[in-house]
Amino acid sequence: MSNVEKIKIKSNYLRGTLEESLRDEITGAIADDDTQLIKFHGSYQQADRDLDSERKRQKLEPLYSFMIRVRAPGGIVTSRQWQRLDDLADEYGNGGLKLTTRQAVQLHGILKKDLKKTIQGFDEVLMDSFAGCGDVNRNVMCNPNPYLSAIHEEVFETAGKISEYFTPKTAAYHEIWLDGKKVKSTEVVDDEPIYGKTYLPRKFKIAIAIPPHNDVDIYANDIGIIAIESDGKLQGYNIAVGGGMGMTFGMPETYPRLADDIGFVKPDKLIDVIGAIMMIQRDHGNRETRKLARMKYTIDKMGLPVFKKEIEKRVGFTFLPVREYRFDNNGDQYGWNKNLDGTHNITLFIEGGRVKNTARYKLKEALRKVADIHPGDFRLTGNQNLMICKIPESEKPIIEGILASYKVLPEQEKTGLRLNSIACVALNTCTLAMAESERYLPSLIDKLDEILIKNKLEKDAILIRMT
């Protein structure tokens, strides 16, 4: 087994020595084994690489800090939750929020001494970071646009049920961060009927899409769930398995893979099917080489027909044939639109997913002013953008005025390339990065925009991904 597997086995259900690491005031870091375990609690240890050389010269350890990823199943955050995250970013973080491509929110730059206070802070508004990272099911994605389909709310509720059902059951998170307090009505025990002591071999991702919109990248997930609608009613779901875009340079045995459609299930069978798929990955996934541990490699090793038969054996029924569906876009619909109940939504472009204030662009301040008066909610998209939803008719001119005064609008002035751009974080915090990415992409697009405008291509939705 790989070293990470051994760490999980001896961790006592994800406890390890995290509490001792948090009490150690000699260093800003945590113990090596605990850097693996804290991922299951939704956090990564990072260091500011921009300062490495100077700190080495002064014989100081790296400037360690932590990122915390707050889960938001289906991407919905209430105005009260947004206010709390905004406050915590100022009080304990680097002053900004990061919207992710999995519809979660990250806080960065949190010192070890402030980790517990930060987690308790967003627990107050019924948010958590448990299973935000680690070898478990991550944040469950679904289409965040409520106006696109009458079945959106049903699909959102399903995303929440999947998230809750497949959240680890260990009490470690509550003991370490919440002083043993239970949140909501979730029962926490030291038994993992789905995951076992070693959890999954690698991270696991689930997303639900409502055709014709694929803005959650169904085929890049371990399980892609396609909602099938007929006459305004949800009929069930097509299931796709084995997606994952990752590969490792210099390792030809690693490769990107699109998920395969394997069948259709009724809504009441969905949880059982997901559980069976997850447990096959638990039992047969590669625990020796982590770079070969995603479920796509398990499927290719077993063969897709064998993998499908094993699912059917475990659930006790046969998949129905895949239902017909069609996707025609995977982008976000920017600007204003109206809901069936007369309320409004607006989708904003958030460059790099970074909600922060700069001297020229105070986006974080603008969104906080909206949150202070907004009776609806905020919805995070799979493209790192933000929707402000369910705005009453009477509030629309007020919110539009706030956004306009801070130059957040209009999105239509930005080129299609910029509106469809995403970069990985890279320097200064990613330990794997060898070059700039997120910090450089905007200036690269500035240069490309000149060429696009010259050739009348500025409105084309050209995708750019930088790593």
CSV table of C-alpha atoms in Angstrom, one decimal:
chain,number,residue,atom,x,y,z
A,1,MET,CA,0.0,0.0,0.0
A,2,SER,CA,1.0,3.6,-0.5
A,3,ASN,CA,2.1,5.7,2.4
A,4,VAL,CA,-1.2,7.6,2.4
A,5,GLU,CA,-3.1,4.3,2.8
A,6,LYS,CA,-1.0,3.5,5.9
A,7,ILE,CA,-1.7,6.9,7.3
A,8,LYS,CA,-5.5,6.4,6.9
A,9,ILE,CA,-5.4,3.0,8.6
A,10,LYS,CA,-3.6,4.2,11.7
A,11,SER,CA,-5.5,7.6,11.8
A,12,ASN,CA,-8.4,6.3,14.1
A,13,TYR,CA,-11.0,7.4,11.6
A,14,LEU,CA,-9.3,10.6,10.5
A,15,ARG,CA,-8.1,11.9,13.9
A,16,GLY,CA,-4.4,11.2,13.7
A,17,THR,CA,-2.5,13.7,15.8
A,18,LEU,CA,-4.3,16.7,14.5
A,19,GLU,CA,-5.2,18.0,17.9
A,20,GLU,CA,-1.6,17.7,19.0
A,21,SER,CA,-0.4,19.5,15.8
A,22,LEU,CA,-2.8,22.4,16.4
A,23,ARG,CA,-1.5,22.8,20.0
A,24,ASP,CA,2.2,22.9,18.8
A,25,GLU,CA,3.2,26.6,18.9
A,26,ILE,CA,6.8,26.0,17.8
A,27,THR,CA,5.8,25.8,14.1
A,28,GLY,CA,3.2,27.2,11.8
A,29,ALA,CA,2.9,23.7,10.2
A,30,ILE,CA,1.3,20.5,11.3
A,31,ALA,CA,2.9,17.0,11.4
A,32,ASP,CA,3.6,15.4,8.1
A,33,ASP,CA,1.0,12.6,8.4
A,34,ASP,CA,-1.6,15.2,9.5
A,35,THR,CA,-1.1,17.1,6.3
A,36,GLN,CA,-2.8,14.2,4.6
A,37,LEU,CA,-5.5,13.8,7.2
A,38,ILE,CA,-6.5,17.5,7.3
A,39,LYS,CA,-7.5,17.2,3.7
A,40,PHE,CA,-10.5,15.1,4.7
A,41,HIS,CA,-11.5,17.9,7.0
A,42,GLY,CA,-11.5,20.3,4.0
A,43,SER,CA,-8.1,22.0,4.4
A,44,TYR,CA,-4.7,22.0,2.7
A,45,GLN,CA,-1.5,23.2,4.3
A,46,GLN,CA,0.2,25.7,2.0
A,47,ALA,CA,3.2,28.1,2.0
A,48,ASP,CA,3.8,31.5,0.4
A,49,ARG,CA,6.4,30.6,-2.2
A,50,ASP,CA,7.0,34.2,-3.1
A,51,LEU,CA,8.7,34.6,0.3
A,52,ASP,CA,10.7,31.4,0.4
A,53,SER,CA,14.1,32.8,-0.6
A,54,GLU,CA,13.9,35.7,1.9
A,55,ARG,CA,12.7,33.5,4.7
A,56,LYS,CA,15.5,30.9,4.0
A,57,ARG,CA,18.0,33.8,4.1
A,58,GLN,CA,16.7,34.8,7.5
A,59,LYS,CA,16.8,31.1,8.6
A,60,LEU,CA,13.0,31.0,9.1
A,61,GLU,CA,10.6,28.2,8.2
A,62,PRO,CA,8.3,28.8,5.2
A,63,LEU,CA,5.3,31.0,5.9
A,64,TYR,CA,2.8,28.3,6.4
A,65,SER,CA,-0.9,28.9,6.2
A,66,PHE,CA,-4.1,26.9,5.4
A,67,MET,CA,-6.8,26.9,2.8
A,68,ILE,CA,-10.3,25.8,3.9
A,69,ARG,CA,-12.8,24.6,1.3
A,70,VAL,CA,-16.4,25.1,2.4
A,71,ARG,CA,-18.9,22.8,0.8
A,72,ALA,CA,-22.0,24.1,-0.8
A,73,PRO,CA,-23.9,21.1,-2.4
A,74,GLY,CA,-25.5,22.3,-5.6
A,75,GLY,CA,-23.7,25.6,-5.2
A,76,ILE,CA,-26.3,27.5,-3.1
A,77,VAL,CA,-25.2,29.9,-0.4
A,78,THR,CA,-27.7,32.1,1.5
A,79,SER,CA,-27.1,35.8,1.9
A,80,ARG,CA,-26.4,35.2,5.7
A,81,GLN,CA,-23.8,32.6,4.8
A,82,TRP,CA,-22.2,34.9,2.3
A,83,GLN,CA,-21.9,37.6,4.9
A,84,ARG,CA,-20.3,35.2,7.4
A,85,LEU,CA,-17.8,34.0,4.8
A,86,ASP,CA,-17.0,37.6,3.9
A,87,ASP,CA,-16.3,38.4,7.6
A,88,LEU,CA,-14.2,35.3,8.1
A,89,ALA,CA,-12.0,36.1,5.1
A,90,ASP,CA,-11.2,39.5,6.6
A,91,GLU,CA,-10.8,38.3,10.2
A,92,TYR,CA,-8.7,35.2,9.7
A,93,GLY,CA,-7.9,34.9,5.9
A,94,ASN,CA,-6.2,36.9,3.2
A,95,GLY,CA,-9.2,39.1,2.7
A,96,GLY,CA,-10.7,37.3,-0.3
A,97,LEU,CA,-12.9,34.4,-1.2
A,98,LYS,CA,-12.1,31.9,-4.0
A,99,LEU,CA,-15.0,30.3,-5.9
A,100,THR,CA,-14.1,26.9,-7.2
A,101,THR,CA,-15.0,24.8,-10.3
A,102,ARG,CA,-16.9,22.4,-8.0
A,103,GLN,CA,-19.3,25.1,-6.7
A,104,ALA,CA,-17.5,25.4,-3.4
A,105,VAL,CA,-15.9,28.5,-1.6
A,106,GLN,CA,-12.3,28.6,-0.4
A,107,LEU,CA,-10.8,30.8,2.3
A,108,HIS,CA,-7.0,31.2,2.0
A,109,GLY,CA,-4.1,32.4,4.2
A,110,ILE,CA,-5.5,31.2,7.5
A,111,LEU,CA,-2.8,30.7,10.2
A,112,LYS,CA,-2.8,27.4,12.2
A,113,LYS,CA,-3.9,29.2,15.4
A,114,ASP,CA,-7.0,30.5,13.6
A,115,LEU,CA,-8.1,27.3,11.9
A,116,LYS,CA,-10.6,26.2,14.6
A,117,LYS,CA,-12.1,29.7,15.0
A,118,THR,CA,-12.6,29.9,11.3
A,119,ILE,CA,-14.4,26.5,11.0
A,120,GLN,CA,-16.5,27.3,14.1
A,121,GLY,CA,-17.3,30.6,12.4
A,122,PHE,CA,-19.0,29.1,9.3
A,123,ASP,CA,-20.5,26.3,11.4
A,124,GLU,CA,-22.6,29.0,13.0
A,125,VAL,CA,-24.4,29.5,9.7
A,126,LEU,CA,-24.7,25.7,9.1
A,127,MET,CA,-21.8,25.3,6.7
A,128,ASP,CA,-19.0,22.8,6.9
A,129,SER,CA,-15.8,21.8,5.2
A,130,PHE,CA,-15.9,18.1,6.1
A,131,ALA,CA,-15.0,16.0,3.0
A,132,GLY,CA,-14.2,19.2,1.0
A,133,CYS,CA,-11.0,17.4,0.1
A,134,GLY,CA,-9.5,13.9,0.7
A,135,ASP,CA,-10.2,10.4,-0.5
A,136,VAL,CA,-14.0,10.7,-0.2
A,137,ASN,CA,-17.0,12.0,-2.2
A,138,ARG,CA,-16.3,15.7,-2.8
A,139,ASN,CA,-18.8,18.6,-3.1
A,140,VAL,CA,-21.8,17.4,-5.2
A,141,MET,CA,-22.5,19.6,-8.2
A,142,CYS,CA,-25.7,20.4,-10.0
A,143,ASN,CA,-26.9,23.0,-12.5
A,144,PRO,CA,-27.2,26.3,-10.5
A,145,ASN,CA,-29.7,28.0,-12.8
A,146,PRO,CA,-33.1,27.8,-11.3
A,147,TYR,CA,-34.9,29.4,-14.2
A,148,LEU,CA,-33.8,26.8,-16.8
A,149,SER,CA,-36.0,23.9,-15.7
A,150,ALA,CA,-39.1,23.3,-13.6
A,151,ILE,CA,-37.2,20.3,-12.1
A,152,HIS,CA,-34.2,22.3,-10.9
A,153,GLU,CA,-35.3,22.4,-7.2
A,154,GLU,CA,-35.9,18.6,-7.3
A,155,VAL,CA,-32.4,18.1,-8.7
A,156,PHE,CA,-30.9,20.4,-6.2
A,157,GLU,CA,-32.5,18.5,-3.3
A,158,THR,CA,-31.1,15.3,-4.8
A,159,ALA,CA,-27.6,16.8,-4.8
A,160,GLY,CA,-28.0,17.6,-1.1
A,161,LYS,CA,-29.2,14.1,-0.3
A,162,ILE,CA,-26.3,12.6,-2.1
A,163,SER,CA,-23.9,14.9,-0.3
A,164,GLU,CA,-25.3,14.1,3.2
A,165,TYR,CA,-25.6,10.3,2.6
A,166,PHE,CA,-22.0,10.0,1.5
A,167,THR,CA,-20.4,12.3,4.0
A,168,PRO,CA,-18.1,10.3,6.3
A,169,LYS,CA,-19.7,9.3,9.6
A,170,THR,CA,-16.7,9.6,11.9
A,171,ALA,CA,-17.0,12.0,14.8
A,172,ALA,CA,-13.4,13.3,14.2
A,173,TYR,CA,-14.5,16.6,12.5
A,174,HIS,CA,-16.9,17.5,15.3
A,175,GLU,CA,-14.4,16.5,18.1
A,176,ILE,CA,-11.4,18.4,16.7
A,177,TRP,CA,-13.0,21.5,15.3
A,178,LEU,CA,-16.4,21.9,17.0
A,179,ASP,CA,-15.5,20.6,20.5
A,180,GLY,CA,-17.7,17.6,20.1
A,181,LYS,CA,-20.8,19.6,19.1
A,182,LYS,CA,-23.2,18.0,16.5
A,183,VAL,CA,-24.3,20.2,13.6
A,184,LYS,CA,-27.9,20.0,12.3
A,185,SER,CA,-29.3,16.5,12.8
A,186,THR,CA,-26.4,14.5,11.2
A,187,GLU,CA,-25.5,11.5,13.2
A,188,VAL,CA,-21.8,11.0,13.6
A,189,VAL,CA,-20.3,7.7,14.8
A,190,ASP,CA,-17.0,5.8,14.5
A,191,ASP,CA,-18.2,3.4,11.9
A,192,GLU,CA,-17.9,3.8,8.1
A,193,PRO,CA,-20.3,1.4,6.5
A,194,ILE,CA,-19.5,2.8,3.0
A,195,TYR,CA,-15.9,3.9,3.3
A,196,GLY,CA,-14.4,1.5,5.8
A,197,LYS,CA,-11.1,2.4,7.7
A,198,THR,CA,-9.2,3.2,4.5
A,199,TYR,CA,-11.9,5.3,2.8
A,200,LEU,CA,-11.6,5.5,-1.0
A,201,PRO,CA,-8.3,5.0,-2.9
A,202,ARG,CA,-8.6,8.5,-4.2
A,203,LYS,CA,-10.9,11.6,-4.5
A,204,PHE,CA,-14.4,10.9,-5.9
A,205,LYS,CA,-16.5,13.4,-7.8
A,206,ILE,CA,-20.3,13.4,-8.6
A,207,ALA,CA,-22.2,15.9,-10.7
A,208,ILE,CA,-25.8,16.2,-11.9
A,209,ALA,CA,-26.8,18.0,-15.2
A,210,ILE,CA,-30.1,18.9,-16.6
A,211,PRO,CA,-30.0,18.8,-20.4
A,212,PRO,CA,-29.4,20.8,-22.6
A,213,HIS,CA,-27.0,22.5,-20.2
A,214,ASN,CA,-23.8,20.7,-19.2
A,215,ASP,CA,-22.2,23.5,-17.1
A,216,VAL,CA,-21.0,20.9,-14.5
A,217,ASP,CA,-18.9,18.9,-17.0
A,218,ILE,CA,-20.7,15.6,-16.5
A,219,TYR,CA,-18.1,13.5,-18.4
A,220,ALA,CA,-15.2,14.7,-16.3
A,221,ASN,CA,-16.7,13.2,-13.1
A,222,ASP,CA,-16.4,9.7,-11.5
A,223,ILE,CA,-20.2,9.6,-11.7
A,224,GLY,CA,-22.1,11.8,-14.1
A,225,ILE,CA,-25.8,11.9,-13.5
A,226,ILE,CA,-28.1,13.2,-16.3
A,227,ALA,CA,-31.6,14.2,-15.3
A,228,ILE,CA,-34.2,13.0,-17.8
A,229,GLU,CA,-37.3,15.1,-18.0
A,230,SER,CA,-40.6,14.5,-19.8
A,231,ASP,CA,-43.7,16.7,-19.8
A,232,GLY,CA,-42.2,18.8,-17.0
A,233,LYS,CA,-41.6,15.8,-14.7
A,234,LEU,CA,-38.4,14.1,-13.7
A,235,GLN,CA,-38.4,10.5,-15.1
A,236,GLY,CA,-35.1,9.4,-13.7
A,237,TYR,CA,-31.4,9.6,-14.4
A,238,ASN,CA,-28.9,8.3,-17.0
A,239,ILE,CA,-25.7,7.2,-15.2
A,240,ALA,CA,-22.2,7.8,-16.7
A,241,VAL,CA,-19.1,6.5,-14.9
A,242,GLY,CA,-15.3,6.8,-15.1
A,243,GLY,CA,-14.6,10.4,-16.0
A,244,GLY,CA,-11.4,12.3,-15.0
A,245,MET,CA,-9.2,14.8,-16.9
A,246,GLY,CA,-6.0,14.4,-14.9
A,247,MET,CA,-2.7,12.9,-16.1
A,248,THR,CA,0.9,13.1,-15.0
A,249,PHE,CA,3.6,14.3,-17.3
A,250,GLY,CA,6.2,11.6,-17.9
A,251,MET,CA,3.8,8.8,-16.9
A,252,PRO,CA,2.1,7.5,-20.2
A,253,GLU,CA,0.1,5.0,-18.1
A,254,THR,CA,-1.9,8.0,-16.8
A,255,TYR,CA,-4.4,9.6,-19.1
A,256,PRO,CA,-7.6,11.7,-19.3
A,257,ARG,CA,-10.8,9.8,-19.7
A,258,LEU,CA,-14.4,10.7,-20.5
A,259,ALA,CA,-17.2,9.0,-18.5
A,260,ASP,CA,-19.3,6.3,-20.3
A,261,ASP,CA,-23.1,6.1,-20.2
A,262,ILE,CA,-24.1,2.7,-18.7
A,263,GLY,CA,-27.9,2.9,-18.2
A,264,PHE,CA,-31.0,4.6,-16.8
A,265,VAL,CA,-32.4,4.4,-13.2
A,266,LYS,CA,-35.5,5.7,-11.5
A,267,PRO,CA,-35.1,8.4,-8.9
A,268,ASP,CA,-35.7,6.1,-6.0
A,269,LYS,CA,-32.8,3.8,-7.1
A,270,LEU,CA,-30.2,6.6,-7.5
A,271,ILE,CA,-28.6,6.5,-4.0
A,272,ASP,CA,-28.3,2.7,-4.1
A,273,VAL,CA,-26.5,2.8,-7.5
A,274,ILE,CA,-24.1,5.5,-6.3
A,275,GLY,CA,-23.3,3.5,-3.2
A,276,ALA,CA,-22.6,0.4,-5.2
A,277,ILE,CA,-20.3,2.2,-7.6
A,278,MET,CA,-18.4,3.8,-4.7
A,279,MET,CA,-18.0,0.5,-2.9
A,280,ILE,CA,-16.7,-1.2,-6.1
A,281,GLN,CA,-14.0,1.6,-6.3
A,282,ARG,CA,-13.3,1.1,-2.5
A,283,ASP,CA,-12.8,-2.7,-3.0
A,284,HIS,CA,-11.0,-2.7,-6.3
A,285,GLY,CA,-9.3,0.6,-6.7
A,286,ASN,CA,-5.5,0.9,-6.8
A,287,ARG,CA,-4.1,1.5,-3.3
A,288,GLU,CA,-0.5,1.1,-4.3
A,289,THR,CA,0.0,4.0,-6.8
A,290,ARG,CA,-2.0,7.1,-6.1
A,291,LYS,CA,-1.5,8.4,-9.6
A,292,LEU,CA,-3.4,5.3,-10.8
A,293,ALA,CA,-6.1,5.3,-8.1
A,294,ARG,CA,-9.0,7.2,-9.7
A,295,MET,CA,-12.0,5.1,-10.7
A,296,LYS,CA,-11.3,5.5,-14.4
A,297,TYR,CA,-8.3,3.2,-14.0
A,298,THR,CA,-10.4,0.7,-12.0
A,299,ILE,CA,-13.0,0.6,-14.8
A,300,ASP,CA,-10.4,0.1,-17.5
A,301,LYS,CA,-8.7,-2.6,-15.5
A,302,MET,CA,-11.9,-4.5,-14.9
A,303,GLY,CA,-13.5,-3.7,-18.3
A,304,LEU,CA,-16.7,-1.6,-18.5
A,305,PRO,CA,-19.1,-4.6,-19.1
A,306,VAL,CA,-17.7,-6.3,-16.0
A,307,PHE,CA,-17.9,-3.1,-13.9
A,308,LYS,CA,-21.5,-2.6,-15.0
A,309,LYS,CA,-22.4,-6.2,-14.1
A,310,GLU,CA,-20.8,-5.8,-10.7
A,311,ILE,CA,-23.0,-2.7,-10.0
A,312,GLU,CA,-26.1,-4.6,-11.0
A,313,LYS,CA,-25.1,-7.6,-8.8
A,314,ARG,CA,-24.7,-5.3,-5.8
A,315,VAL,CA,-28.0,-3.4,-6.3
A,316,GLY,CA,-30.0,-6.4,-7.3
A,317,PHE,CA,-31.5,-5.0,-10.5
A,318,THR,CA,-30.6,-4.4,-14.1
A,319,PHE,CA,-30.1,-1.0,-15.6
A,320,LEU,CA,-32.7,0.2,-18.1
A,321,PRO,CA,-31.5,1.4,-21.5
A,322,VAL,CA,-29.9,4.9,-21.6
A,323,ARG,CA,-32.6,7.5,-22.4
A,324,GLU,CA,-32.1,10.0,-25.2
A,325,TYR,CA,-30.7,13.4,-24.3
A,326,ARG,CA,-28.7,16.3,-25.8
A,327,PHE,CA,-26.3,18.9,-24.5
A,328,ASP,CA,-25.8,22.1,-26.5
A,329,ASN,CA,-23.7,24.3,-24.2
A,330,ASN,CA,-21.4,24.2,-21.1
A,331,GLY,CA,-21.0,27.9,-20.4
A,332,ASP,CA,-22.8,30.3,-18.1
A,333,GLN,CA,-25.6,32.6,-19.2
A,334,TYR,CA,-24.4,36.1,-18.3
A,335,GLY,CA,-26.6,39.0,-17.4
A,336,TRP,CA,-30.3,39.2,-16.3
A,337,ASN,CA,-33.1,36.7,-16.7
A,338,LYS,CA,-36.5,36.3,-15.1
A,339,ASN,CA,-38.0,33.4,-13.1
A,340,LEU,CA,-41.5,32.0,-13.5
A,341,ASP,CA,-42.4,33.5,-10.1
A,342,GLY,CA,-41.5,37.0,-11.3
A,343,THR,CA,-38.2,37.3,-9.5
A,344,HIS,CA,-34.9,37.9,-11.3
A,345,ASN,CA,-31.4,36.4,-11.4
A,346,ILE,CA,-28.2,37.9,-12.6
A,347,THR,CA,-25.0,36.0,-13.5
A,348,LEU,CA,-21.7,37.7,-13.0
A,349,PHE,CA,-18.3,36.9,-14.4
A,350,ILE,CA,-15.7,36.4,-11.5
A,351,GLU,CA,-12.2,36.5,-13.0
A,352,GLY,CA,-10.3,33.5,-11.6
A,353,GLY,CA,-13.1,32.9,-9.2
A,354,ARG,CA,-11.4,35.6,-6.9
A,355,VAL,CA,-13.8,37.7,-4.9
A,356,LYS,CA,-11.5,40.4,-3.5
A,357,ASN,CA,-11.0,44.2,-3.4
A,358,THR,CA,-8.2,45.9,-5.3
A,359,ALA,CA,-7.5,49.6,-5.7
A,360,ARG,CA,-9.4,49.7,-9.0
A,361,TYR,CA,-12.1,47.0,-8.5
A,362,LYS,CA,-13.8,46.5,-5.2
A,363,LEU,CA,-15.8,43.4,-6.1
A,364,LYS,CA,-15.9,41.9,-2.6
A,365,GLU,CA,-17.3,45.2,-1.2
A,366,ALA,CA,-19.9,45.4,-3.9
A,367,LEU,CA,-21.1,41.8,-3.2
A,368,ARG,CA,-21.2,42.4,0.5
A,369,LYS,CA,-23.5,45.4,0.0
A,370,VAL,CA,-25.8,43.2,-2.1
A,371,ALA,CA,-25.7,40.4,0.6
A,372,ASP,CA,-26.7,43.0,3.2
A,373,ILE,CA,-30.0,43.7,1.5
A,374,HIS,CA,-30.7,40.6,-0.7
A,375,PRO,CA,-33.6,38.4,0.4
A,376,GLY,CA,-32.7,35.6,-2.0
A,377,ASP,CA,-29.5,33.6,-2.4
A,378,PHE,CA,-26.1,33.3,-4.2
A,379,ARG,CA,-25.5,30.4,-6.5
A,380,LEU,CA,-22.0,29.3,-7.5
A,381,THR,CA,-21.4,28.0,-11.0
A,382,GLY,CA,-19.1,25.3,-12.2
A,383,ASN,CA,-17.2,28.0,-14.2
A,384,GLN,CA,-16.2,29.9,-11.0
A,385,ASN,CA,-18.9,32.5,-11.6
A,386,LEU,CA,-21.6,33.8,-9.3
A,387,MET,CA,-25.4,34.1,-9.7
A,388,ILE,CA,-27.4,36.4,-7.5
A,389,CYS,CA,-30.8,34.7,-7.5
A,390,LYS,CA,-34.5,35.3,-6.6
A,391,ILE,CA,-34.2,39.1,-6.6
A,392,PRO,CA,-37.7,40.6,-6.1
A,393,GLU,CA,-38.9,43.1,-8.7
A,394,SER,CA,-38.7,45.9,-6.2
A,395,GLU,CA,-35.1,45.1,-5.3
A,396,LYS,CA,-33.8,44.7,-8.9
A,397,PRO,CA,-33.0,48.5,-9.5
A,398,ILE,CA,-31.3,48.7,-6.1
A,399,ILE,CA,-29.0,45.7,-6.7
A,400,GLU,CA,-28.4,46.8,-10.3
A,401,GLY,CA,-27.4,50.2,-9.0
A,402,ILE,CA,-24.9,48.8,-6.5
A,403,LEU,CA,-23.3,46.6,-9.1
A,404,ALA,CA,-23.1,49.4,-11.7
A,405,SER,CA,-21.6,51.8,-9.2
A,406,TYR,CA,-18.8,49.4,-8.5
A,407,LYS,CA,-18.3,48.8,-12.2
A,408,VAL,CA,-19.3,45.1,-11.9
A,409,LEU,CA,-21.7,45.5,-14.8
A,410,PRO,CA,-22.1,45.0,-17.7
A,411,GLU,CA,-20.6,41.6,-18.6
A,412,GLN,CA,-21.3,42.1,-22.3
A,413,GLU,CA,-18.4,44.4,-22.7
A,414,LYS,CA,-15.9,41.5,-21.9
A,415,THR,CA,-14.8,39.3,-24.8
A,416,GLY,CA,-16.1,35.7,-25.2
A,417,LEU,CA,-12.5,34.5,-24.5
A,418,ARG,CA,-12.3,36.3,-21.1
A,419,LEU,CA,-15.8,35.1,-20.1
A,420,ASN,CA,-14.8,31.5,-20.8
A,421,SER,CA,-11.4,31.6,-19.2
A,422,ILE,CA,-10.2,29.5,-16.2
A,423,ALA,CA,-6.8,29.0,-14.7
A,424,CYS,CA,-5.4,26.8,-11.9
A,425,VAL,CA,-4.0,28.7,-8.9
A,426,ALA,CA,-0.3,27.8,-9.5
A,427,LEU,CA,2.1,30.3,-7.8
A,428,ASN,CA,2.3,31.5,-5.2
A,429,THR,CA,0.7,28.7,-3.1
A,430,CYS,CA,0.6,25.5,-5.1
A,431,THR,CA,3.6,23.2,-4.3
A,432,LEU,CA,3.5,21.6,-7.7
A,433,ALA,CA,3.6,24.8,-9.8
A,434,MET,CA,6.7,25.7,-11.9
A,435,ALA,CA,5.2,28.9,-13.4
A,436,GLU,CA,2.5,31.4,-13.1
A,437,SER,CA,-1.1,30.6,-14.2
A,438,GLU,CA,-4.0,32.4,-12.5
A,439,ARG,CA,-2.1,35.6,-11.8
A,440,TYR,CA,-0.8,35.8,-15.4
A,441,LEU,CA,-3.9,34.8,-17.4
A,442,PRO,CA,-5.7,38.2,-17.2
A,443,SER,CA,-2.8,40.0,-18.8
A,444,LEU,CA,-2.4,37.3,-21.5
A,445,ILE,CA,-6.1,37.7,-22.4
A,446,ASP,CA,-5.5,41.5,-22.6
A,447,LYS,CA,-3.0,40.8,-25.4
A,448,LEU,CA,-5.2,38.1,-27.1
A,449,ASP,CA,-8.2,40.4,-26.9
A,450,GLU,CA,-6.5,42.9,-29.2
A,451,ILE,CA,-6.0,40.2,-31.9
A,452,LEU,CA,-9.6,38.9,-31.5
A,453,ILE,CA,-11.1,42.4,-31.8
A,454,LYS,CA,-9.0,43.1,-34.9
A,455,ASN,CA,-10.4,39.9,-36.5
A,456,LYS,CA,-14.0,40.4,-35.2
A,457,LEU,CA,-13.9,37.3,-33.0
A,458,GLU,CA,-14.5,39.1,-29.7
A,459,LYS,CA,-17.9,37.6,-29.2
A,460,ASP,CA,-16.9,34.0,-29.9
A,461,ALA,CA,-17.1,31.8,-26.8
A,462,ILE,CA,-13.5,30.5,-27.1
A,463,LEU,CA,-12.4,28.3,-24.2
A,464,ILE,CA,-9.0,28.9,-22.6
A,465,ARG,CA,-7.7,26.8,-19.7
A,466,MET,CA,-4.3,27.6,-18.2
A,467,THR,CA,-2.3,25.4,-15.9
